Structures are given as C-alpha cells and as structure tokens.
Amino acid sequence: MSRHCHLCATPPGILLLRAKQWNYQTHRYMVLFITFLAYACYHASRKPTGIVKSVLCPDHKDAMDGWIPFNGHDGPSKLGEIDVAFLACYSIGMYVAGHLGDTLDLRLFLSSGMVGSGIFVALFGMGYFWNVHRFWFYLSMQMIAGMFQATGWPSVVAVIGNWFGKRKRGLIMGVWNAHTSVGNICGSLIAASVLDYGWGWSFVAPGALIVSGGIIVFLFLAPYPEDVGFSSSSSSSSSAAAAVQVGDDKEALVHKTGDGALRQASVDRKGIGLVEACMIPGVIPFALCLFFAKLVAYTFLYWLPFYLTHTEIGGRYISVKSAGNLSALFDVGGIVGGILAGYISDKLNARALTAASFMYAAIPSMLLYQHYGSVSMNANIGLMMVTGLLVNGPYALITTAVSADLGTHSSLRGDSRALATVTAIIDGTGSVGAAVGPLLTGFLSTRGWTEVFIMLVVGAFIAGLLLSRLIIAEIAEINGRPLPTQATASQPLLE
C-alpha cells in the first residue's frame, strides 16, 4: 500500500460530495454519527442468538419442536457453549484487532470487520435454509463472527480519540456510548419482527444491516483530521498552514493543510506493540478494573431477565416477555450513568476517582435491589435503574474516555499510534470478565441468588480497589500537591 495513496486516506464518499470543504466542526459531527451508527450495527448483529434461543430449544420437549442439534436435553448447554465460544474469540481477537487497527488504515479495517461480521452472522442463519443440523457448523460460525466483531470497539474509540480533545471527551463519549443500547434495541426488534418467517431470517436481516453499515463506513468515515486536510497542533505541517480555532475546545487547534500535505495520515503512521502499550501508565490498572466492572455489568445483561422471572415482585411472578421488557430499564439507567460519569470526570479532571466512586456506590445499590426489589414493581424499577446507572457508568467511562486518554498519552513521543491497541488491551481484558461473570452465575444461581449478589458485590469492590493508586495521584493533583512517585500514574488522566 502506497504511503502517499490519496484514495487510502480521503474517503471516496467525501470526495464525491466534495465535503472536504466542510469546516472542522462539521467533520466531527459526521465522525460522531458514522461511528455511532457503526457500533450500533455491531451490537444489533449480536442480538439474534438471544432472540431465537427459545425457538431452537423450546421449553416443551416435543420431538417435533425446536431445531436439531439444540432441541435435545443438552440443548441449553450447547447454546451456552456457543455464547462462551463467541465471547472467548471476541476477547482473544480484541488484542490482535487493536494492534492491527493502529497499524492499518482504520477506515478499511473497520469496514472490512463489519462486512466480515455480517457475512458470518448471516451464514449462521443460512443453516436454517440449508437444513444444517451439525453443531460444529453453528459453533464455527459464531467463533469466526466473534473474531470479526473484535474489530469494532478499538477502531471506533480510536477514531473518536483522534477527533476530540480531552477537555470534553468524557461527556461527548458518555452521550456517544448510547450506541450500545440503541443497537441492542434495534437488533431485538429486527430479529423478532422476521422470526415468523423462519428463525434464519433473524440472522440474515441483522447481517445485512451491518454489511450496509460497513459500506457507509468505507464511503464516508475519515479516521484522522489529516485525511480531510486538517492536522492536530502536535503534527508537523507546512509553514504556510493557517491555524484554526474550533469552538471553545482549546485542544482542538488544527491546521488547514494543502491538498495532500498530510493525505497519507491513515497509512503513514507507526503502530506500537502490545507490551509497549501495556507499559503506558494506567493501562494495566484500568484493564484489570474493567475485568471486574464488566463481570458485574454482563452478569446483569445475561441473567437479569431470568432473575426477574424467578423472583416474586409485589407478590407475583411476571412472564418471560414482561421480564425482557422490564430488564431494558437497566440499560436506560446505564445510558444516564455513562453520560453522568463522563460529565463528572470532565469537571473533576479525575477519571479514576469517578469510576471508583461509581463502583463503590453500586455495592449498596445492588444489595438494596436484592432485598427490596421484590416489594413492589415501582421499587424494582427504581432500584434497577439506579443500579444500572452505577454499574454501567464506570464501564462506559473506562471503555471510552479513559481508553482514548491513555491511547494519546504524552509518553508516546513521535508519530506512533496506540489508541486502538490500548483500547483493545483494556476492553479485551474486560471482555474476559464479561465471559466469567455469567459463567459463574450459571453455577452459583443453582445454590441461591444470595451467592450471586455476593459475587457481584466483591467484583465491584475489587474494581474500585484496583484504581486506588491512581486515585491518590489524582487527589494530590487536584489539591495542587502532585506526588513525585505517583505523578506519572495520574499523567494520562490529567493532561
């Protein structure tokens, strides 16, 4: 690939629309919209397996019902194996994808990942039309889809980090992070709407959606300001470049360059290795923190509807459909939590302190939900939304603003790229926790839900504890007395 290939950097859709003449702020809005759309498509394509489980393996065990090989007595365990295989490949793929994202053109990498995801999600559904009854076929389709899905998160966070300075990054990313819930809702609606035509369509339709999204990314996404004629103040530029101030964001000092002065932005940069990225101060503590934060969050994601159907609320049990609808309010609280955590962390200029405070506050919230959520429906809804706010707030903050902060740390001198690699290390480690939490819950729930909540409380406590060193440094910095031995640890959060 040519280091100065114009088409590799400037998206063809922008060239076609002659949108390079847009101002910097307009390009940033476009980047926000396209990355939001892209990751919403990723999440929408993950929902079909949850929607069709009851069709593949119905509760009533009539030999004519369900779909071989999932309709036998071991059907639930096979469906569980498919979920774990997907998450395992997703976690492993995240580390590889992060490094590739910092090495390759982000636009081509992200669009290829979306198209690949769509193909293998759709191929899972094609098993219905091809009358495939081999377990290995469905397992392998999910595993490959998991690898392709890993391309998404490191890439979109890297793109946002390239375009937005740190001063308002927490709030912007908190709002932007709503794409997860929007994708989940859209994926559920699409998969459910075509289910009557055959469960295969529940995979083919979301697969087609993410492929379409990949085409939009290829045509219109500019991963770097340089791709459309701007450069950050830290980048080299021609002596004739004119500085342009963007809004009130003092970090968004950019240069309008000549037509091709920095056109090679997306392909003429040097990536860093996993080990080097791990050495960036703050990466390891936040990665381990996210392991436990996602353990808690994903346990609610996978098991909350099941918990609701097996717990009396106001003296009665609710239906499976009602439990599914009710559990969506946990995500609503999570959207508010992501925005609130981002806003507070921006105001305090303290990401670690904000994340840990939310995790510690989630402990009494979860205990209150366990003990008083059954009193009435209103009490359940209120406590569930508060718990969702406190659990998902730090999870959203770490996977977005914190990852972007650390990926642009001042220790990365020169023109090296680390945004996607750092994001992959942090979220990849968190994704291991996302697999461990629901897996442990499957065993612990058979002995009672008290043990499950004890696991969640311990997980939240450890998540906050892992950030203690960074918190001490941030508090010292806020008070104007930076600790000599801790200053480097707080540096990525306080620049």
Short mmCIF file of C-alpha atoms in Angstrom, two decimals:
data_model
loop_
_atom_site.label_atom_id
_atom_site.label_comp_id
_atom_site.label_asym_id
_atom_site.label_seq_id
_atom_site.Cartn_x
_atom_site.Cartn_y
_atom_site.Cartn_z
CA MET A 1 0.00 0.00 0.00
CA SER A 2 1.45 3.33 -1.00
CA ARG A 3 2.37 5.60 1.86
CA HIS A 4 1.01 8.53 -0.15
CA CYS A 5 -2.01 6.94 -1.73
CA HIS A 6 -4.70 9.63 -1.84
CA LEU A 7 -7.61 7.21 -2.00
CA CYS A 8 -6.33 5.30 1.03
CA ALA A 9 -6.82 8.37 3.23
CA THR A 10 -9.64 10.51 1.88
CA PRO A 11 -12.93 8.55 1.84
CA PRO A 12 -14.44 8.27 -1.65
CA GLY A 13 -17.85 9.42 -0.43
CA ILE A 14 -16.37 12.66 0.87
CA LEU A 15 -14.54 13.19 -2.41
CA LEU A 16 -17.79 12.57 -4.29
CA LEU A 17 -19.74 15.06 -2.18
CA ARG A 18 -16.83 17.49 -2.24
CA ALA A 19 -17.26 17.57 1.53
CA LYS A 20 -13.57 18.25 2.13
CA GLN A 21 -14.56 21.90 2.14
CA TRP A 22 -16.64 21.40 5.29
CA ASN A 23 -15.26 23.05 8.39
CA TYR A 24 -13.65 21.06 11.19
CA GLN A 25 -16.75 21.03 13.40
CA THR A 26 -18.94 19.61 10.61
CA HIS A 27 -16.46 16.79 10.04
CA ARG A 28 -16.52 15.99 13.75
CA TYR A 29 -20.31 15.71 13.72
CA MET A 30 -20.04 13.37 10.74
CA VAL A 31 -17.48 11.23 12.55
CA LEU A 32 -19.71 11.03 15.65
CA PHE A 33 -22.69 9.98 13.55
CA ILE A 34 -20.89 7.33 11.48
CA THR A 35 -19.08 5.71 14.42
CA PHE A 36 -22.34 5.73 16.42
CA LEU A 37 -24.08 4.02 13.50
CA ALA A 38 -21.22 1.55 13.06
CA TYR A 39 -21.15 0.29 16.62
CA ALA A 40 -24.92 0.22 16.89
CA CYS A 41 -24.80 -2.17 13.91
CA TYR A 42 -22.23 -4.33 15.71
CA HIS A 43 -24.49 -4.66 18.75
CA ALA A 44 -27.61 -5.22 16.64
CA SER A 45 -25.91 -8.21 14.99
CA ARG A 46 -25.19 -9.77 18.40
CA LYS A 47 -28.83 -9.95 19.49
CA PRO A 48 -30.27 -12.73 17.25
CA THR A 49 -28.84 -15.63 19.30
CA GLY A 50 -30.70 -14.39 22.37
CA ILE A 51 -33.93 -13.92 20.43
CA VAL A 52 -34.01 -17.37 18.78
CA LYS A 53 -32.91 -19.49 21.76
CA SER A 54 -36.49 -20.27 22.74
CA VAL A 55 -37.20 -21.33 19.14
CA LEU A 56 -34.14 -23.55 18.81
CA CYS A 57 -34.65 -25.09 22.24
CA PRO A 58 -38.27 -24.67 23.40
CA ASP A 59 -39.32 -25.35 26.98
CA HIS A 60 -41.75 -28.12 25.98
CA LYS A 61 -39.76 -31.12 24.82
CA ASP A 62 -41.84 -32.39 21.92
CA ALA A 63 -39.63 -34.28 19.46
CA MET A 64 -41.09 -32.22 16.59
CA ASP A 65 -40.26 -28.89 18.24
CA GLY A 66 -37.03 -26.97 18.15
CA TRP A 67 -34.08 -27.39 15.83
CA ILE A 68 -31.61 -30.24 15.86
CA PRO A 69 -28.99 -30.25 17.45
CA PHE A 70 -30.37 -27.79 20.04
CA ASN A 71 -33.71 -29.40 20.90
CA GLY A 72 -32.38 -32.28 22.99
CA HIS A 73 -31.88 -32.46 26.73
CA ASP A 74 -28.43 -30.93 26.29
CA GLY A 75 -29.76 -28.11 24.11
CA PRO A 76 -29.33 -25.33 26.71
CA SER A 77 -25.73 -26.35 27.37
CA LYS A 78 -24.97 -26.32 23.64
CA LEU A 79 -26.45 -22.85 23.30
CA GLY A 80 -24.34 -21.81 26.29
CA GLU A 81 -21.22 -23.23 24.62
CA ILE A 82 -21.94 -21.13 21.55
CA ASP A 83 -22.21 -17.98 23.70
CA VAL A 84 -18.97 -18.70 25.55
CA ALA A 85 -17.17 -19.54 22.28
CA PHE A 86 -18.29 -16.22 20.79
CA LEU A 87 -17.10 -14.23 23.83
CA ALA A 88 -13.82 -16.15 24.02
CA CYS A 89 -12.98 -15.48 20.37
CA TYR A 90 -14.12 -11.88 20.78
CA SER A 91 -11.76 -11.41 23.75
CA ILE A 92 -8.78 -13.04 22.02
CA GLY A 93 -9.49 -11.23 18.77
CA MET A 94 -9.59 -7.89 20.59
CA TYR A 95 -5.86 -7.97 21.33
CA VAL A 96 -5.00 -8.77 17.71
CA ALA A 97 -7.51 -6.29 16.31
CA GLY A 98 -6.20 -3.46 18.46
CA HIS A 99 -2.66 -3.80 17.15
CA LEU A 100 -3.88 -4.15 13.56
CA GLY A 101 -6.10 -1.10 13.97
CA ASP A 102 -3.07 1.01 14.92
CA THR A 103 -1.05 -0.42 12.03
CA LEU A 104 -3.57 -0.43 9.17
CA ASP A 105 -5.94 2.14 7.72
CA LEU A 106 -8.74 2.40 10.32
CA ARG A 107 -11.43 3.07 7.71
CA LEU A 108 -10.60 -0.02 5.67
CA PHE A 109 -10.05 -2.12 8.78
CA LEU A 110 -13.38 -1.15 10.36
CA SER A 111 -15.42 -1.55 7.16
CA SER A 112 -13.81 -4.96 6.49
CA GLY A 113 -14.62 -6.08 10.02
CA MET A 114 -18.26 -5.02 9.64
CA VAL A 115 -18.68 -6.80 6.31
CA GLY A 116 -16.99 -9.95 7.68
CA SER A 117 -19.22 -9.89 10.78
CA GLY A 118 -22.34 -9.57 8.63
CA ILE A 119 -21.35 -12.46 6.40
CA PHE A 120 -20.79 -14.92 9.26
CA VAL A 121 -23.83 -13.78 11.24
CA ALA A 122 -25.92 -14.37 8.11
CA LEU A 123 -24.22 -17.75 7.49
CA PHE A 124 -25.38 -18.90 10.94
CA GLY A 125 -28.94 -18.14 9.83
CA MET A 126 -28.39 -19.85 6.48
CA GLY A 127 -28.20 -23.10 8.42
CA TYR A 128 -31.99 -22.86 8.58
CA PHE A 129 -32.40 -22.54 4.81
CA TRP A 130 -29.74 -25.17 4.06
CA ASN A 131 -31.26 -27.51 6.67
CA VAL A 132 -27.95 -27.88 8.55
CA HIS A 133 -28.13 -29.86 11.79
CA ARG A 134 -24.44 -30.13 12.67
CA PHE A 135 -23.39 -28.46 15.91
CA TRP A 136 -19.87 -27.74 14.64
CA PHE A 137 -21.29 -25.58 11.83
CA TYR A 138 -23.09 -23.21 14.20
CA LEU A 139 -20.20 -23.19 16.67
CA SER A 140 -17.65 -22.29 14.00
CA MET A 141 -19.85 -19.55 12.52
CA GLN A 142 -20.15 -17.90 15.94
CA MET A 143 -16.44 -18.22 16.65
CA ILE A 144 -15.44 -16.57 13.35
CA ALA A 145 -18.11 -13.91 13.84
CA GLY A 146 -16.65 -13.21 17.29
CA MET A 147 -13.22 -12.63 15.77
CA PHE A 148 -14.63 -10.17 13.24
CA GLN A 149 -16.71 -8.43 15.93
CA ALA A 150 -13.49 -7.65 17.80
CA THR A 151 -12.55 -5.15 15.08
CA GLY A 152 -15.27 -2.73 16.10
CA TRP A 153 -14.61 -1.28 19.52
CA PRO A 154 -10.86 -0.49 19.25
CA SER A 155 -11.45 1.15 15.87
CA VAL A 156 -14.38 3.42 16.77
CA VAL A 157 -12.78 4.57 20.04
CA ALA A 158 -9.54 5.30 18.19
CA VAL A 159 -11.38 7.40 15.60
CA ILE A 160 -13.23 9.41 18.27
CA GLY A 161 -9.99 9.91 20.18
CA ASN A 162 -8.33 11.28 17.04
CA TRP A 163 -11.01 13.91 16.51
CA PHE A 164 -11.88 15.05 20.04
CA GLY A 165 -9.62 16.66 22.64
CA LYS A 166 -9.61 15.55 26.27
CA ARG A 167 -11.33 18.54 27.83
CA LYS A 168 -14.86 17.44 26.92
CA ARG A 169 -14.07 13.88 25.88
CA GLY A 170 -15.82 12.30 28.89
CA LEU A 171 -19.18 13.99 28.27
CA ILE A 172 -19.04 13.54 24.48
CA MET A 173 -18.19 9.87 24.78
CA GLY A 174 -20.77 9.36 27.52
CA VAL A 175 -23.52 10.52 25.15
CA TRP A 176 -21.97 8.71 22.17
CA ASN A 177 -21.80 5.44 24.14
CA ALA A 178 -25.61 5.17 23.93
CA HIS A 179 -24.99 3.34 20.63
CA THR A 180 -24.71 0.09 22.63
CA SER A 181 -28.27 0.28 23.92
CA VAL A 182 -29.63 1.64 20.64
CA GLY A 183 -28.03 -1.28 18.81
CA ASN A 184 -29.39 -3.80 21.30
CA ILE A 185 -32.91 -2.44 20.96
CA CYS A 186 -32.77 -2.29 17.14
CA GLY A 187 -31.28 -5.78 16.92
CA SER A 188 -34.01 -7.21 19.12
CA LEU A 189 -36.78 -5.53 17.13
CA ILE A 190 -35.37 -6.58 13.75
CA ALA A 191 -34.72 -10.20 14.79
CA ALA A 192 -38.14 -10.55 16.42
CA SER A 193 -40.02 -8.92 13.53
CA VAL A 194 -38.87 -11.51 10.97
CA LEU A 195 -38.95 -14.54 13.28
CA ASP A 196 -42.35 -15.69 11.98
CA TYR A 197 -40.83 -16.22 8.53
CA GLY A 198 -38.24 -18.65 9.92
CA TRP A 199 -35.52 -18.20 12.54
CA GLY A 200 -32.87 -17.95 9.82
CA TRP A 201 -34.16 -14.52 8.82
CA SER A 202 -33.41 -13.29 12.36
CA PHE A 203 -29.72 -13.66 11.49
CA VAL A 204 -29.80 -12.73 7.81
CA ALA A 205 -31.54 -9.38 8.40
CA PRO A 206 -29.10 -8.06 11.08
CA GLY A 207 -26.24 -9.46 9.00
CA ALA A 208 -27.40 -7.43 6.01
CA LEU A 209 -27.71 -4.37 8.27
CA ILE A 210 -24.09 -4.46 9.45
CA VAL A 211 -22.82 -5.09 5.91
CA SER A 212 -24.70 -1.96 4.81
CA GLY A 213 -23.14 -0.08 7.72
CA GLY A 214 -19.70 -1.27 6.63
CA ILE A 215 -20.26 0.19 3.17
CA ILE A 216 -21.24 3.55 4.70
CA VAL A 217 -18.08 3.50 6.84
CA PHE A 218 -15.93 2.79 3.76
CA LEU A 219 -17.51 5.65 1.83
CA PHE A 220 -17.68 8.38 4.45
CA LEU A 221 -15.53 7.80 7.55
CA ALA A 222 -12.37 9.94 7.89
CA PRO A 223 -10.42 8.35 10.79
CA TYR A 224 -7.97 11.25 11.11
CA PRO A 225 -8.38 15.03 10.69
CA GLU A 226 -5.40 14.83 8.32
CA ASP A 227 -7.47 12.69 5.95
CA VAL A 228 -9.61 15.71 5.06
CA GLY A 229 -6.95 18.40 5.15
CA PHE A 230 -6.63 19.21 8.86
CA SER A 231 -3.91 18.34 11.34
CA SER A 232 -3.62 18.47 15.10
CA SER A 233 -1.35 21.09 16.62
CA SER A 234 1.14 18.37 17.52
CA SER A 235 1.56 17.22 13.96
CA SER A 236 4.02 18.68 11.54
CA SER A 237 2.55 20.90 8.88
CA SER A 238 3.70 23.20 6.14
CA SER A 239 4.90 26.65 7.10
CA ALA A 240 2.04 28.16 5.17
CA ALA A 241 -0.62 26.33 7.18
CA ALA A 242 -3.08 28.56 8.95
CA ALA A 243 -4.18 27.80 12.50
CA VAL A 244 -7.89 27.46 13.02
CA GLN A 245 -9.55 27.57 16.43
CA VAL A 246 -12.54 25.26 16.74
CA GLY A 247 -15.30 26.39 19.09
CA ASP A 248 -14.30 26.69 22.74
CA ASP A 249 -12.24 23.48 22.75
CA LYS A 250 -8.73 24.86 23.28
CA GLU A 251 -7.24 21.48 22.47
CA ALA A 252 -8.81 21.44 19.03
CA LEU A 253 -6.18 23.69 17.47
CA VAL A 254 -5.93 22.47 13.93
CA HIS A 255 -4.21 23.43 10.71
CA LYS A 256 -5.79 23.57 7.28
CA THR A 257 -3.23 21.94 5.05
CA GLY A 258 -2.51 21.86 1.36
CA ASP A 259 -4.29 19.28 -0.79
CA GLY A 260 -2.27 16.20 0.08
CA ALA A 261 0.28 17.57 2.53
CA LEU A 262 -0.90 15.06 5.11
CA ARG A 263 -3.11 12.88 2.94
CA GLN A 264 -1.18 9.80 3.97
CA ALA A 265 -2.37 10.17 7.60
CA SER A 266 -4.20 6.86 7.83
CA VAL A 267 -1.42 4.77 6.34
CA ASP A 268 1.82 6.61 7.13
CA ARG A 269 1.96 6.08 10.88
CA LYS A 270 3.86 3.73 13.10
CA GLY A 271 1.97 1.44 15.46
CA ILE A 272 3.24 0.15 18.80
CA GLY A 273 3.31 -3.35 20.24
CA LEU A 274 1.15 -4.84 22.99
CA VAL A 275 3.99 -4.88 25.53
CA GLU A 276 4.85 -1.25 24.86
CA ALA A 277 1.18 -0.29 25.18
CA CYS A 278 0.92 -2.13 28.50
CA MET A 279 3.80 -0.01 29.81
CA ILE A 280 1.77 3.19 29.40
CA PRO A 281 0.98 4.36 32.96
CA GLY A 282 -2.58 3.48 33.92
CA VAL A 283 -3.30 0.87 31.24
CA ILE A 284 -2.92 -2.22 33.45
CA PRO A 285 -4.91 -0.86 36.46
CA PHE A 286 -7.80 0.23 34.24
CA ALA A 287 -7.73 -3.04 32.28
CA LEU A 288 -7.98 -5.08 35.49
CA CYS A 289 -10.65 -2.73 36.84
CA LEU A 290 -12.71 -3.25 33.69
CA PHE A 291 -12.39 -7.04 34.10
CA PHE A 292 -14.45 -6.81 37.29
CA ALA A 293 -16.67 -3.94 36.09
CA LYS A 294 -17.73 -5.95 33.01
CA LEU A 295 -18.11 -9.08 35.14
CA VAL A 296 -20.79 -7.22 37.10
CA ALA A 297 -22.37 -5.48 34.08
CA TYR A 298 -22.60 -8.56 31.86
CA THR A 299 -24.00 -10.71 34.66
CA PHE A 300 -26.95 -8.33 34.75
CA LEU A 301 -27.10 -8.26 30.94
CA TYR A 302 -27.35 -12.04 30.55
CA TRP A 303 -29.14 -13.06 33.77
CA LEU A 304 -31.44 -10.17 34.80
CA PRO A 305 -34.45 -11.35 32.73
CA PHE A 306 -34.03 -14.88 34.16
CA TYR A 307 -33.74 -13.47 37.69
CA LEU A 308 -36.90 -11.40 37.23
CA THR A 309 -38.95 -14.44 36.16
CA HIS A 310 -37.78 -16.39 39.21
CA THR A 311 -38.39 -13.67 41.80
CA GLU A 312 -41.71 -12.55 43.23
CA ILE A 313 -42.35 -8.86 42.59
CA GLY A 314 -45.20 -7.44 44.63
CA GLY A 315 -46.37 -10.95 45.50
CA ARG A 316 -46.49 -12.37 41.96
CA TYR A 317 -44.23 -13.71 39.23
CA ILE A 318 -44.04 -11.98 35.87
CA SER A 319 -43.95 -13.54 32.40
CA VAL A 320 -40.84 -14.05 30.30
CA LYS A 321 -41.92 -11.32 27.88
CA SER A 322 -42.58 -8.87 30.72
CA ALA A 323 -39.22 -9.69 32.27
CA GLY A 324 -37.48 -8.96 28.97
CA ASN A 325 -39.21 -5.61 28.64
CA LEU A 326 -38.57 -4.73 32.29
CA SER A 327 -34.87 -5.58 32.09
CA ALA A 328 -34.44 -2.95 29.35
CA LEU A 329 -34.80 -0.29 32.06
CA PHE A 330 -31.41 -1.41 33.40
CA ASP A 331 -29.93 -0.25 30.08
CA VAL A 332 -31.85 3.03 30.29
CA GLY A 333 -30.20 3.68 33.65
CA GLY A 334 -26.90 2.71 32.06
CA ILE A 335 -27.24 5.38 29.35
CA VAL A 336 -27.76 8.03 32.03
CA GLY A 337 -24.86 6.60 34.02
CA GLY A 338 -22.46 6.79 31.07
CA ILE A 339 -23.35 10.44 30.41
CA LEU A 340 -23.17 11.37 34.12
CA ALA A 341 -19.83 9.62 34.68
CA GLY A 342 -18.35 11.33 31.63
CA TYR A 343 -19.60 14.76 32.73
CA ILE A 344 -18.36 14.40 36.32
CA SER A 345 -14.96 13.09 35.22
CA ASP A 346 -14.56 16.07 32.87
CA LYS A 347 -15.46 18.56 35.62
CA LEU A 348 -13.16 16.96 38.22
CA ASN A 349 -10.50 16.05 35.67
CA ALA A 350 -10.32 12.73 37.52
CA ARG A 351 -11.31 9.61 35.58
CA ALA A 352 -10.13 7.05 38.17
CA LEU A 353 -11.83 8.80 41.10
CA THR A 354 -15.11 8.98 39.19
CA ALA A 355 -15.03 5.34 38.07
CA ALA A 356 -14.15 4.02 41.54
CA SER A 357 -16.81 6.17 43.23
CA PHE A 358 -19.49 4.74 40.94
CA MET A 359 -18.33 1.16 41.60
CA TYR A 360 -18.32 1.65 45.37
CA ALA A 361 -21.78 3.27 45.23
CA ALA A 362 -23.05 0.29 43.20
CA ILE A 363 -22.41 -2.04 46.16
CA PRO A 364 -25.23 -0.74 48.45
CA SER A 365 -27.40 -0.24 45.37
CA MET A 366 -27.15 -3.94 44.40
CA LEU A 367 -27.81 -5.07 47.97
CA LEU A 368 -30.87 -2.80 48.18
CA TYR A 369 -32.12 -4.19 44.86
CA GLN A 370 -31.72 -7.77 46.07
CA HIS A 371 -33.55 -7.19 49.35
CA TYR A 372 -36.19 -4.61 48.41
CA GLY A 373 -36.70 -5.06 44.67
CA SER A 374 -39.40 -7.64 45.36
CA VAL A 375 -41.51 -5.30 47.50
CA SER A 376 -43.33 -3.74 44.55
CA MET A 377 -42.98 -3.14 40.83
CA ASN A 378 -42.19 0.55 41.37
CA ALA A 379 -39.48 -0.30 43.90
CA ASN A 380 -37.99 -2.84 41.48
CA ILE A 381 -37.95 -0.38 38.58
CA GLY A 382 -36.45 2.43 40.67
CA LEU A 383 -33.70 0.33 42.23
CA MET A 384 -32.95 -1.41 38.91
CA MET A 385 -32.43 1.89 37.08
CA VAL A 386 -30.21 3.27 39.86
CA THR A 387 -28.17 0.06 39.85
CA GLY A 388 -27.86 0.22 36.04
CA LEU A 389 -26.70 3.83 36.31
CA LEU A 390 -23.98 2.99 38.86
CA VAL A 391 -22.84 -0.28 37.25
CA ASN A 392 -22.72 0.87 33.62
CA GLY A 393 -21.40 4.39 34.32
CA PRO A 394 -17.78 3.40 35.06
CA TYR A 395 -17.91 0.62 32.46
CA ALA A 396 -18.83 3.17 29.78
CA LEU A 397 -16.27 5.71 31.06
CA ILE A 398 -13.34 3.26 31.04
CA THR A 399 -14.08 1.78 27.62
CA THR A 400 -14.43 5.21 26.01
CA ALA A 401 -12.83 8.33 27.50
CA VAL A 402 -10.20 6.56 29.62
CA SER A 403 -9.10 4.35 26.72
CA ALA A 404 -8.81 7.39 24.45
CA ASP A 405 -6.88 9.34 27.12
CA LEU A 406 -4.36 6.55 27.62
CA GLY A 407 -4.03 5.92 23.89
CA THR A 408 -2.85 9.51 23.41
CA HIS A 409 -0.58 9.57 26.45
CA SER A 410 2.34 12.03 26.35
CA SER A 411 4.86 9.19 26.73
CA LEU A 412 4.08 8.24 23.10
CA ARG A 413 6.50 10.66 21.53
CA GLY A 414 6.74 10.96 17.78
CA ASP A 415 4.09 9.74 15.36
CA SER A 416 3.30 6.36 16.90
CA ARG A 417 -0.30 5.20 17.18
CA ALA A 418 -1.65 3.49 20.28
CA LEU A 419 -5.35 4.33 20.50
CA ALA A 420 -6.70 1.06 19.09
CA THR A 421 -4.05 -1.06 20.82
CA VAL A 422 -4.71 0.46 24.25
CA THR A 423 -8.47 0.21 23.77
CA ALA A 424 -8.08 -3.45 22.79
CA ILE A 425 -5.97 -4.26 25.86
CA ILE A 426 -8.44 -2.60 28.22
CA ASP A 427 -11.65 -3.86 26.63
CA GLY A 428 -10.17 -7.26 25.76
CA THR A 429 -9.31 -7.83 29.41
CA GLY A 430 -12.77 -6.58 30.36
CA SER A 431 -14.37 -8.99 27.90
CA VAL A 432 -12.76 -11.92 29.73
CA GLY A 433 -14.60 -10.72 32.84
CA ALA A 434 -17.76 -10.42 30.74
CA ALA A 435 -17.49 -14.15 29.99
CA VAL A 436 -16.51 -15.19 33.53
CA GLY A 437 -19.38 -13.39 35.32
CA PRO A 438 -22.32 -15.04 33.50
CA LEU A 439 -20.49 -18.39 33.57
CA LEU A 440 -20.07 -18.27 37.37
CA THR A 441 -23.67 -17.10 37.74
CA GLY A 442 -24.86 -20.26 35.99
CA PHE A 443 -23.29 -22.35 38.74
CA LEU A 444 -23.99 -20.07 41.72
CA SER A 445 -27.66 -19.42 40.87
CA THR A 446 -28.47 -23.12 41.45
CA ARG A 447 -27.47 -22.59 45.08
CA GLY A 448 -29.43 -19.37 45.51
CA TRP A 449 -29.27 -15.78 44.32
CA THR A 450 -27.61 -14.55 47.52
CA GLU A 451 -24.32 -16.07 46.42
CA VAL A 452 -24.66 -14.38 43.01
CA PHE A 453 -25.09 -10.97 44.63
CA ILE A 454 -22.13 -11.64 46.93
CA MET A 455 -20.05 -12.29 43.80
CA LEU A 456 -21.27 -9.02 42.26
CA VAL A 457 -20.50 -7.02 45.42
CA VAL A 458 -17.00 -8.49 45.68
CA GLY A 459 -16.41 -7.77 41.97
CA ALA A 460 -17.49 -4.13 42.34
CA PHE A 461 -15.30 -3.67 45.42
CA ILE A 462 -12.20 -5.10 43.72
CA ALA A 463 -12.85 -2.94 40.64
CA GLY A 464 -12.73 0.21 42.77
CA LEU A 465 -9.77 -1.02 44.82
CA LEU A 466 -7.63 -1.56 41.72
CA LEU A 467 -7.75 2.17 40.98
CA SER A 468 -6.55 3.25 44.45
CA ARG A 469 -3.06 4.25 43.32
CA LEU A 470 -4.40 6.40 40.50
CA ILE A 471 -7.00 7.95 42.81
CA ILE A 472 -4.32 9.03 45.30
CA ALA A 473 -2.38 10.66 42.48
CA GLU A 474 -5.49 12.42 41.13
CA ILE A 475 -6.49 13.78 44.54
CA ALA A 476 -2.98 15.06 45.11
CA GLU A 477 -3.03 16.72 41.68
CA ILE A 478 -6.42 18.32 42.34
CA ASN A 479 -5.10 19.71 45.64
CA GLY A 480 -2.08 21.09 43.84
CA ARG A 481 0.40 18.75 45.50
CA PRO A 482 1.37 16.10 42.93
CA LEU A 483 3.12 13.11 44.45
CA PRO A 484 6.58 12.64 42.92
CA THR A 485 6.22 8.86 42.77
CA GLN A 486 2.63 8.94 41.55
CA ALA A 487 2.70 11.77 39.06
CA THR A 488 3.34 9.50 36.11
CA ALA A 489 0.37 7.32 37.00
CA SER A 490 -2.01 10.27 37.01
CA GLN A 491 -0.48 11.87 33.95
CA PRO A 492 -2.68 10.20 31.33
CA LEU A 493 -5.80 11.37 33.11
CA LEU A 494 -4.76 14.90 33.92
CA GLU A 495 -3.14 16.19 30.78
#
